[in-house]
Amino acid sequence: MKRKHFYLFLSIILLNTKIVFAQGNYEDVLYLKNGSVLHGIIIEQVPNVSIKLQTKDRNIFVFKMEEILKITKEETIPAQMKRPRLTKDIVKKRGYQNITEITLGRNVLGNNNESFPGNIDGVLPTIGIQTINGYMFNPYLSAGIGIGLQLYFNPAFVPVFADVHLNFSDGPITVFAAVDAGYSFTGTEIYGITSAQKYSGGGYFNPVLGIKTYCSRNIALVFSFGYRQQECRFYETEYGSYPNYYEKSSWKDVTLGYFNTRIGVVF
């Protein structure tokens, strides 16, 4: 009889140990409506009001129930067994978004050598930087306002534009299309950048096609290429040759067309 009690006691101990061990391999996971996902242990819960979660690094977060999309319990994978995976969970769903890019451009209309003294045949490239602050309405659509600085051979333009981004999928790697449209001020007007030539700004238009790849949660790299059109005016002086010498100055409307590449980060 004592032996039966011993076996029963041993079975209960083993069962409890198995349950505790199994529980130790699971963690609480909060999926928030803003697209964030947090892993840890729920240490306090007020029904229909709030949840308090402690992460592995002992940070404590409190969320209202209306901020939470769902709560799950998922298996914990040992660190040595974890492999980086690109899943839809790391894709930002909605909220504030910043896109900062470096731009490189190459003239395709072949007319900027007429307006930029010293830029023979228009072969010199342009370089610039731009930043866009906007809002992601869903995984497919975002819009914002951007400002940049485009350095040409002599002048510099500061485009201020509206931006619309359209992603073709909601996965961690997606093809996207974007359109920037606005007006370019001169570098002299905004930053006091001097130029050997008088010029003024004009309309700005830049459609692109590119690829966005998430490298960590809510952070992605973007690469795109497209056509950048810059409307502007230059003050030029024409000189007549022998025997009809003359000097004539006037403003000339110029359309600058550039094939441009953009590389940047989204967060």
mmCIF file of C-alpha atoms in Angstrom:
data_model
loop_
_atom_site.group_PDB
_atom_site.id
_atom_site.type_symbol
_atom_site.label_atom_id
_atom_site.label_comp_id
_atom_site.label_asym_id
_atom_site.label_seq_id
_atom_site.Cartn_x
_atom_site.Cartn_y
_atom_site.Cartn_z
ATOM 1 C CA MET A 1 0.000 0.000 0.000
ATOM 2 C CA LYS A 2 2.854 2.348 0.847
ATOM 3 C CA ARG A 3 4.450 1.517 -2.500
ATOM 4 C CA LYS A 4 1.287 2.608 -4.325
ATOM 5 C CA HIS A 5 1.288 5.895 -2.429
ATOM 6 C CA PHE A 6 4.941 6.399 -3.335
ATOM 7 C CA TYR A 7 4.274 5.815 -7.039
ATOM 8 C CA LEU A 8 1.257 8.153 -6.927
ATOM 9 C CA PHE A 9 3.318 10.864 -5.221
ATOM 10 C CA LEU A 10 6.154 10.432 -7.751
ATOM 11 C CA SER A 11 3.715 10.666 -10.687
ATOM 12 C CA ILE A 12 2.260 13.935 -9.323
ATOM 13 C CA ILE A 13 5.767 15.399 -8.918
ATOM 14 C CA LEU A 14 6.744 14.434 -12.473
ATOM 15 C CA LEU A 15 3.492 15.810 -13.885
ATOM 16 C CA ASN A 16 3.907 19.136 -12.094
ATOM 17 C CA THR A 17 7.526 19.346 -13.216
ATOM 18 C CA LYS A 18 6.470 18.735 -16.803
ATOM 19 C CA ILE A 19 3.774 21.435 -16.570
ATOM 20 C CA VAL A 20 6.178 23.975 -15.071
ATOM 21 C CA PHE A 21 8.806 23.135 -17.679
ATOM 22 C CA ALA A 22 6.245 23.502 -20.472
ATOM 23 C CA GLN A 23 5.081 26.819 -19.085
ATOM 24 C CA GLY A 24 8.682 28.004 -18.961
ATOM 25 C CA ASN A 25 8.920 27.507 -22.715
ATOM 26 C CA TYR A 26 6.066 29.939 -23.408
ATOM 27 C CA GLU A 27 5.726 33.699 -23.201
ATOM 28 C CA ASP A 28 2.934 36.241 -23.490
ATOM 29 C CA VAL A 29 2.787 38.198 -26.748
ATOM 30 C CA LEU A 30 0.888 41.462 -27.209
ATOM 31 C CA TYR A 31 -0.066 42.567 -30.726
ATOM 32 C CA LEU A 32 -0.819 46.291 -30.684
ATOM 33 C CA LYS A 33 -3.087 48.110 -33.125
ATOM 34 C CA ASN A 34 -0.207 50.393 -34.182
ATOM 35 C CA GLY A 35 1.660 47.369 -35.581
ATOM 36 C CA SER A 36 4.063 46.788 -32.670
ATOM 37 C CA VAL A 37 4.536 43.335 -31.124
ATOM 38 C CA LEU A 38 5.875 42.882 -27.558
ATOM 39 C CA HIS A 39 7.076 39.666 -25.897
ATOM 40 C CA GLY A 40 7.256 39.037 -22.145
ATOM 41 C CA ILE A 41 5.137 38.102 -19.139
ATOM 42 C CA ILE A 42 1.826 39.660 -18.159
ATOM 43 C CA ILE A 43 2.301 40.643 -14.515
ATOM 44 C CA GLU A 44 -0.965 42.475 -13.997
ATOM 45 C CA GLN A 45 -4.284 42.573 -15.788
ATOM 46 C CA VAL A 46 -7.325 44.716 -15.057
ATOM 47 C CA PRO A 47 -10.217 43.166 -17.015
ATOM 48 C CA ASN A 48 -11.400 45.403 -19.864
ATOM 49 C CA VAL A 49 -9.119 48.214 -18.647
ATOM 50 C CA SER A 50 -5.369 47.594 -18.939
ATOM 51 C CA ILE A 51 -2.521 45.107 -19.091
ATOM 52 C CA LYS A 52 0.959 45.381 -17.588
ATOM 53 C CA LEU A 53 3.709 43.458 -19.407
ATOM 54 C CA GLN A 54 7.290 42.840 -18.295
ATOM 55 C CA THR A 55 9.812 42.094 -21.065
ATOM 56 C CA LYS A 56 12.905 39.900 -20.785
ATOM 57 C CA ASP A 57 15.087 42.948 -20.158
ATOM 58 C CA ARG A 58 12.797 43.786 -17.182
ATOM 59 C CA ASN A 59 11.198 46.830 -18.786
ATOM 60 C CA ILE A 60 7.556 47.227 -17.790
ATOM 61 C CA PHE A 61 4.896 48.533 -20.183
ATOM 62 C CA VAL A 62 1.265 49.359 -19.460
ATOM 63 C CA PHE A 63 -1.298 49.366 -22.276
ATOM 64 C CA LYS A 64 -4.989 50.188 -22.358
ATOM 65 C CA MET A 65 -7.175 47.425 -23.723
ATOM 66 C CA GLU A 66 -8.263 49.591 -26.667
ATOM 67 C CA GLU A 67 -4.589 49.738 -27.783
ATOM 68 C CA ILE A 68 -4.334 45.943 -27.997
ATOM 69 C CA LEU A 69 -5.274 43.982 -31.095
ATOM 70 C CA LYS A 70 -4.805 40.510 -29.589
ATOM 71 C CA ILE A 71 -3.006 38.618 -26.814
ATOM 72 C CA THR A 72 -1.409 35.216 -27.400
ATOM 73 C CA LYS A 73 0.874 32.775 -25.631
ATOM 74 C CA GLU A 74 3.665 31.575 -27.893
ATOM 75 C CA GLU A 75 6.539 29.164 -27.542
ATOM 76 C CA THR A 76 9.871 30.685 -26.565
ATOM 77 C CA ILE A 77 12.735 29.728 -28.876
ATOM 78 C CA PRO A 78 16.184 29.503 -27.231
ATOM 79 C CA ALA A 79 18.532 32.259 -28.379
ATOM 80 C CA GLN A 80 20.968 29.821 -29.952
ATOM 81 C CA MET A 81 18.156 28.354 -32.053
ATOM 82 C CA LYS A 82 16.680 31.641 -33.244
ATOM 83 C CA ARG A 83 17.097 32.524 -36.871
ATOM 84 C CA PRO A 84 16.189 35.903 -38.292
ATOM 85 C CA ARG A 85 13.025 35.583 -40.305
ATOM 86 C CA LEU A 86 11.232 38.098 -42.433
ATOM 87 C CA THR A 87 7.536 37.814 -41.638
ATOM 88 C CA LYS A 88 4.519 40.065 -41.868
ATOM 89 C CA ASP A 89 4.733 40.626 -38.103
ATOM 90 C CA ILE A 90 7.648 43.046 -38.534
ATOM 91 C CA VAL A 91 5.872 45.133 -41.167
ATOM 92 C CA LYS A 92 4.582 48.470 -39.938
ATOM 93 C CA LYS A 93 0.808 48.650 -40.362
ATOM 94 C CA ARG A 94 -0.031 52.308 -39.726
ATOM 95 C CA GLY A 95 1.167 55.431 -37.963
ATOM 96 C CA TYR A 96 3.843 58.093 -38.345
ATOM 97 C CA GLN A 97 6.496 57.390 -40.969
ATOM 98 C CA ASN A 98 9.771 59.062 -41.931
ATOM 99 C CA ILE A 99 11.645 58.396 -45.174
ATOM 100 C CA THR A 100 15.157 59.834 -45.489
ATOM 101 C CA GLU A 101 17.021 59.294 -48.758
ATOM 102 C CA ILE A 102 20.201 60.186 -50.614
ATOM 103 C CA THR A 103 19.594 60.976 -54.291
ATOM 104 C CA LEU A 104 21.837 60.738 -57.332
ATOM 105 C CA GLY A 105 20.849 62.110 -60.750
ATOM 106 C CA ARG A 106 22.110 62.001 -64.325
ATOM 107 C CA ASN A 107 20.886 64.372 -67.023
ATOM 108 C CA VAL A 108 18.861 62.681 -69.762
ATOM 109 C CA LEU A 109 17.653 65.702 -71.752
ATOM 110 C CA GLY A 110 21.166 66.913 -72.539
ATOM 111 C CA ASN A 111 20.281 70.563 -72.092
ATOM 112 C CA ASN A 112 21.785 71.577 -68.778
ATOM 113 C CA ASN A 113 25.170 72.379 -70.316
ATOM 114 C CA GLU A 114 23.419 75.376 -71.884
ATOM 115 C CA SER A 115 22.421 76.655 -68.455
ATOM 116 C CA PHE A 116 25.268 75.521 -66.207
ATOM 117 C CA PRO A 117 28.584 77.071 -67.330
ATOM 118 C CA GLY A 118 31.407 74.556 -67.152
ATOM 119 C CA ASN A 119 29.199 71.459 -67.199
ATOM 120 C CA ILE A 120 30.349 70.249 -70.606
ATOM 121 C CA ASP A 121 27.739 68.094 -72.348
ATOM 122 C CA GLY A 122 25.783 67.899 -69.083
ATOM 123 C CA VAL A 123 27.736 64.834 -67.922
ATOM 124 C CA LEU A 124 28.233 65.901 -64.311
ATOM 125 C CA PRO A 125 25.753 64.209 -61.940
ATOM 126 C CA THR A 126 23.687 65.819 -59.217
ATOM 127 C CA ILE A 127 23.621 64.717 -55.598
ATOM 128 C CA GLY A 128 21.102 65.505 -52.921
ATOM 129 C CA ILE A 129 19.272 64.501 -49.770
ATOM 130 C CA GLN A 130 15.609 64.599 -48.841
ATOM 131 C CA THR A 131 13.382 63.690 -45.912
ATOM 132 C CA ILE A 132 9.658 62.958 -45.907
ATOM 133 C CA ASN A 133 7.441 63.049 -42.820
ATOM 134 C CA GLY A 134 4.077 61.429 -43.280
ATOM 135 C CA TYR A 135 1.450 58.965 -42.147
ATOM 136 C CA MET A 136 0.916 55.329 -43.105
ATOM 137 C CA PHE A 137 -2.820 54.717 -43.420
ATOM 138 C CA ASN A 138 -2.416 50.963 -43.926
ATOM 139 C CA PRO A 139 0.338 48.592 -45.137
ATOM 140 C CA TYR A 140 -0.297 49.705 -48.711
ATOM 141 C CA LEU A 141 -0.706 53.486 -48.657
ATOM 142 C CA SER A 142 1.145 56.409 -47.077
ATOM 143 C CA ALA A 143 1.362 60.131 -47.744
ATOM 144 C CA GLY A 144 3.462 62.985 -46.434
ATOM 145 C CA ILE A 145 5.305 66.250 -46.957
ATOM 146 C CA GLY A 146 8.976 66.348 -47.936
ATOM 147 C CA ILE A 147 11.841 68.783 -48.279
ATOM 148 C CA GLY A 148 15.207 68.255 -49.937
ATOM 149 C CA LEU A 149 18.407 69.800 -51.202
ATOM 150 C CA GLN A 150 19.522 69.062 -54.783
ATOM 151 C CA LEU A 151 23.020 70.216 -55.719
ATOM 152 C CA TYR A 152 23.604 70.731 -59.433
ATOM 153 C CA PHE A 153 26.908 71.866 -60.952
ATOM 154 C CA ASN A 154 26.333 75.539 -60.142
ATOM 155 C CA PRO A 155 22.874 76.145 -58.683
ATOM 156 C CA ALA A 156 21.148 74.380 -55.798
ATOM 157 C CA PHE A 157 17.418 73.746 -55.513
ATOM 158 C CA VAL A 158 15.332 73.095 -52.401
ATOM 159 C CA PRO A 159 12.201 71.164 -53.418
ATOM 160 C CA VAL A 160 9.190 71.206 -51.094
ATOM 161 C CA PHE A 161 6.710 68.561 -52.182
ATOM 162 C CA ALA A 162 3.810 66.264 -51.409
ATOM 163 C CA ASP A 163 4.631 62.545 -51.441
ATOM 164 C CA VAL A 164 2.405 59.516 -52.003
ATOM 165 C CA HIS A 165 3.721 55.948 -51.582
ATOM 166 C CA LEU A 166 1.867 52.835 -52.786
ATOM 167 C CA ASN A 167 3.130 49.392 -51.697
ATOM 168 C CA PHE A 168 2.049 46.473 -53.872
ATOM 169 C CA SER A 169 2.019 43.954 -50.972
ATOM 170 C CA ASP A 170 1.981 43.901 -47.164
ATOM 171 C CA GLY A 171 4.967 41.560 -46.860
ATOM 172 C CA PRO A 172 8.476 42.317 -45.509
ATOM 173 C CA ILE A 173 9.731 42.759 -49.080
ATOM 174 C CA THR A 174 7.584 44.714 -51.497
ATOM 175 C CA VAL A 175 7.730 46.623 -54.744
ATOM 176 C CA PHE A 176 6.382 50.151 -54.428
ATOM 177 C CA ALA A 177 5.617 53.202 -56.532
ATOM 178 C CA ALA A 178 5.871 56.797 -55.328
ATOM 179 C CA VAL A 179 5.192 60.250 -56.707
ATOM 180 C CA ASP A 180 6.639 63.544 -55.433
ATOM 181 C CA ALA A 181 5.195 66.797 -56.736
ATOM 182 C CA GLY A 182 5.728 70.367 -55.580
ATOM 183 C CA TYR A 183 7.834 73.481 -56.050
ATOM 184 C CA SER A 184 11.610 74.024 -55.861
ATOM 185 C CA PHE A 185 12.977 77.144 -54.256
ATOM 186 C CA THR A 186 16.556 78.236 -54.905
ATOM 187 C CA GLY A 187 19.378 77.426 -52.532
ATOM 188 C CA THR A 188 19.993 81.151 -52.220
ATOM 189 C CA GLU A 189 16.435 81.785 -51.016
ATOM 190 C CA ILE A 190 16.497 79.068 -48.339
ATOM 191 C CA TYR A 191 20.119 78.511 -47.306
ATOM 192 C CA GLY A 192 21.954 81.507 -48.814
ATOM 193 C CA ILE A 193 23.946 79.261 -51.189
ATOM 194 C CA THR A 194 25.648 81.486 -53.760
ATOM 195 C CA SER A 195 25.922 80.790 -57.482
ATOM 196 C CA ALA A 196 27.812 82.329 -60.368
ATOM 197 C CA GLN A 197 24.529 82.642 -62.238
ATOM 198 C CA LYS A 198 21.149 84.207 -61.514
ATOM 199 C CA TYR A 199 18.374 81.641 -61.471
ATOM 200 C CA SER A 200 14.947 80.964 -59.999
ATOM 201 C CA GLY A 201 13.058 77.822 -59.094
ATOM 202 C CA GLY A 202 9.940 76.199 -60.462
ATOM 203 C CA GLY A 203 7.760 73.113 -60.538
ATOM 204 C CA TYR A 204 9.145 69.792 -59.291
ATOM 205 C CA PHE A 205 7.963 66.294 -60.278
ATOM 206 C CA ASN A 206 9.571 62.941 -59.454
ATOM 207 C CA PRO A 207 7.819 59.561 -59.968
ATOM 208 C CA VAL A 208 9.822 56.463 -58.922
ATOM 209 C CA LEU A 209 9.553 52.678 -58.773
ATOM 210 C CA GLY A 210 11.436 50.794 -56.096
ATOM 211 C CA ILE A 211 11.844 47.993 -53.543
ATOM 212 C CA LYS A 212 11.344 48.202 -49.769
ATOM 213 C CA THR A 213 12.885 45.579 -47.455
ATOM 214 C CA TYR A 214 12.334 45.392 -43.695
ATOM 215 C CA CYS A 215 15.566 44.626 -41.847
ATOM 216 C CA SER A 216 14.117 44.839 -38.309
ATOM 217 C CA ARG A 217 10.829 45.663 -36.665
ATOM 218 C CA ASN A 218 9.333 48.800 -38.254
ATOM 219 C CA ILE A 219 12.630 49.738 -39.980
ATOM 220 C CA ALA A 220 13.121 49.212 -43.710
ATOM 221 C CA LEU A 221 15.617 50.009 -46.437
ATOM 222 C CA VAL A 222 14.402 51.473 -49.729
ATOM 223 C CA PHE A 223 15.950 51.616 -53.178
ATOM 224 C CA SER A 224 14.210 53.306 -56.099
ATOM 225 C CA PHE A 225 14.810 54.841 -59.492
ATOM 226 C CA GLY A 226 12.781 57.182 -61.658
ATOM 227 C CA TYR A 227 12.633 60.449 -63.553
ATOM 228 C CA ARG A 228 13.059 63.851 -61.883
ATOM 229 C CA GLN A 229 11.822 66.930 -63.723
ATOM 230 C CA GLN A 230 12.829 70.389 -62.532
ATOM 231 C CA GLU A 231 11.381 73.563 -64.006
ATOM 232 C CA CYS A 232 13.526 76.689 -63.571
ATOM 233 C CA ARG A 233 14.645 79.966 -65.130
ATOM 234 C CA PHE A 234 18.173 81.233 -65.799
ATOM 235 C CA TYR A 235 19.342 84.776 -66.507
ATOM 236 C CA GLU A 236 21.566 84.560 -69.583
ATOM 237 C CA THR A 237 23.580 87.026 -71.600
ATOM 238 C CA GLU A 238 24.117 86.550 -75.335
ATOM 239 C CA TYR A 239 26.981 88.194 -77.227
ATOM 240 C CA GLY A 240 27.003 88.885 -80.952
ATOM 241 C CA SER A 241 30.101 88.171 -83.033
ATOM 242 C CA TYR A 242 31.861 90.293 -85.642
ATOM 243 C CA PRO A 243 30.696 92.385 -87.394
ATOM 244 C CA ASN A 244 27.455 92.720 -85.390
ATOM 245 C CA TYR A 245 28.613 93.072 -81.818
ATOM 246 C CA TYR A 246 25.835 93.156 -79.264
ATOM 247 C CA GLU A 247 25.047 92.129 -75.701
ATOM 248 C CA LYS A 248 21.571 90.907 -74.815
ATOM 249 C CA SER A 249 20.421 89.643 -71.399
ATOM 250 C CA SER A 250 17.148 87.851 -70.656
ATOM 251 C CA TRP A 251 15.506 85.182 -68.545
ATOM 252 C CA LYS A 252 15.281 81.744 -70.135
ATOM 253 C CA ASP A 253 12.860 78.984 -69.126
ATOM 254 C CA VAL A 254 14.576 75.594 -68.829
ATOM 255 C CA THR A 255 13.260 72.101 -68.089
ATOM 256 C CA LEU A 256 15.861 69.862 -66.457
ATOM 257 C CA GLY A 257 15.255 66.131 -66.796
ATOM 258 C CA TYR A 258 17.242 63.649 -64.721
ATOM 259 C CA PHE A 259 17.273 59.888 -64.339
ATOM 260 C CA ASN A 260 17.655 59.591 -60.581
ATOM 261 C CA THR A 261 18.366 56.884 -58.023
ATOM 262 C CA ARG A 262 17.272 57.113 -54.380
ATOM 263 C CA ILE A 263 18.643 55.074 -51.472
ATOM 264 C CA GLY A 264 17.335 55.484 -47.943
ATOM 265 C CA VAL A 265 15.756 54.225 -44.751
ATOM 266 C CA VAL A 266 12.145 54.147 -43.538
ATOM 267 C CA PHE A 267 11.172 54.146 -39.885
#
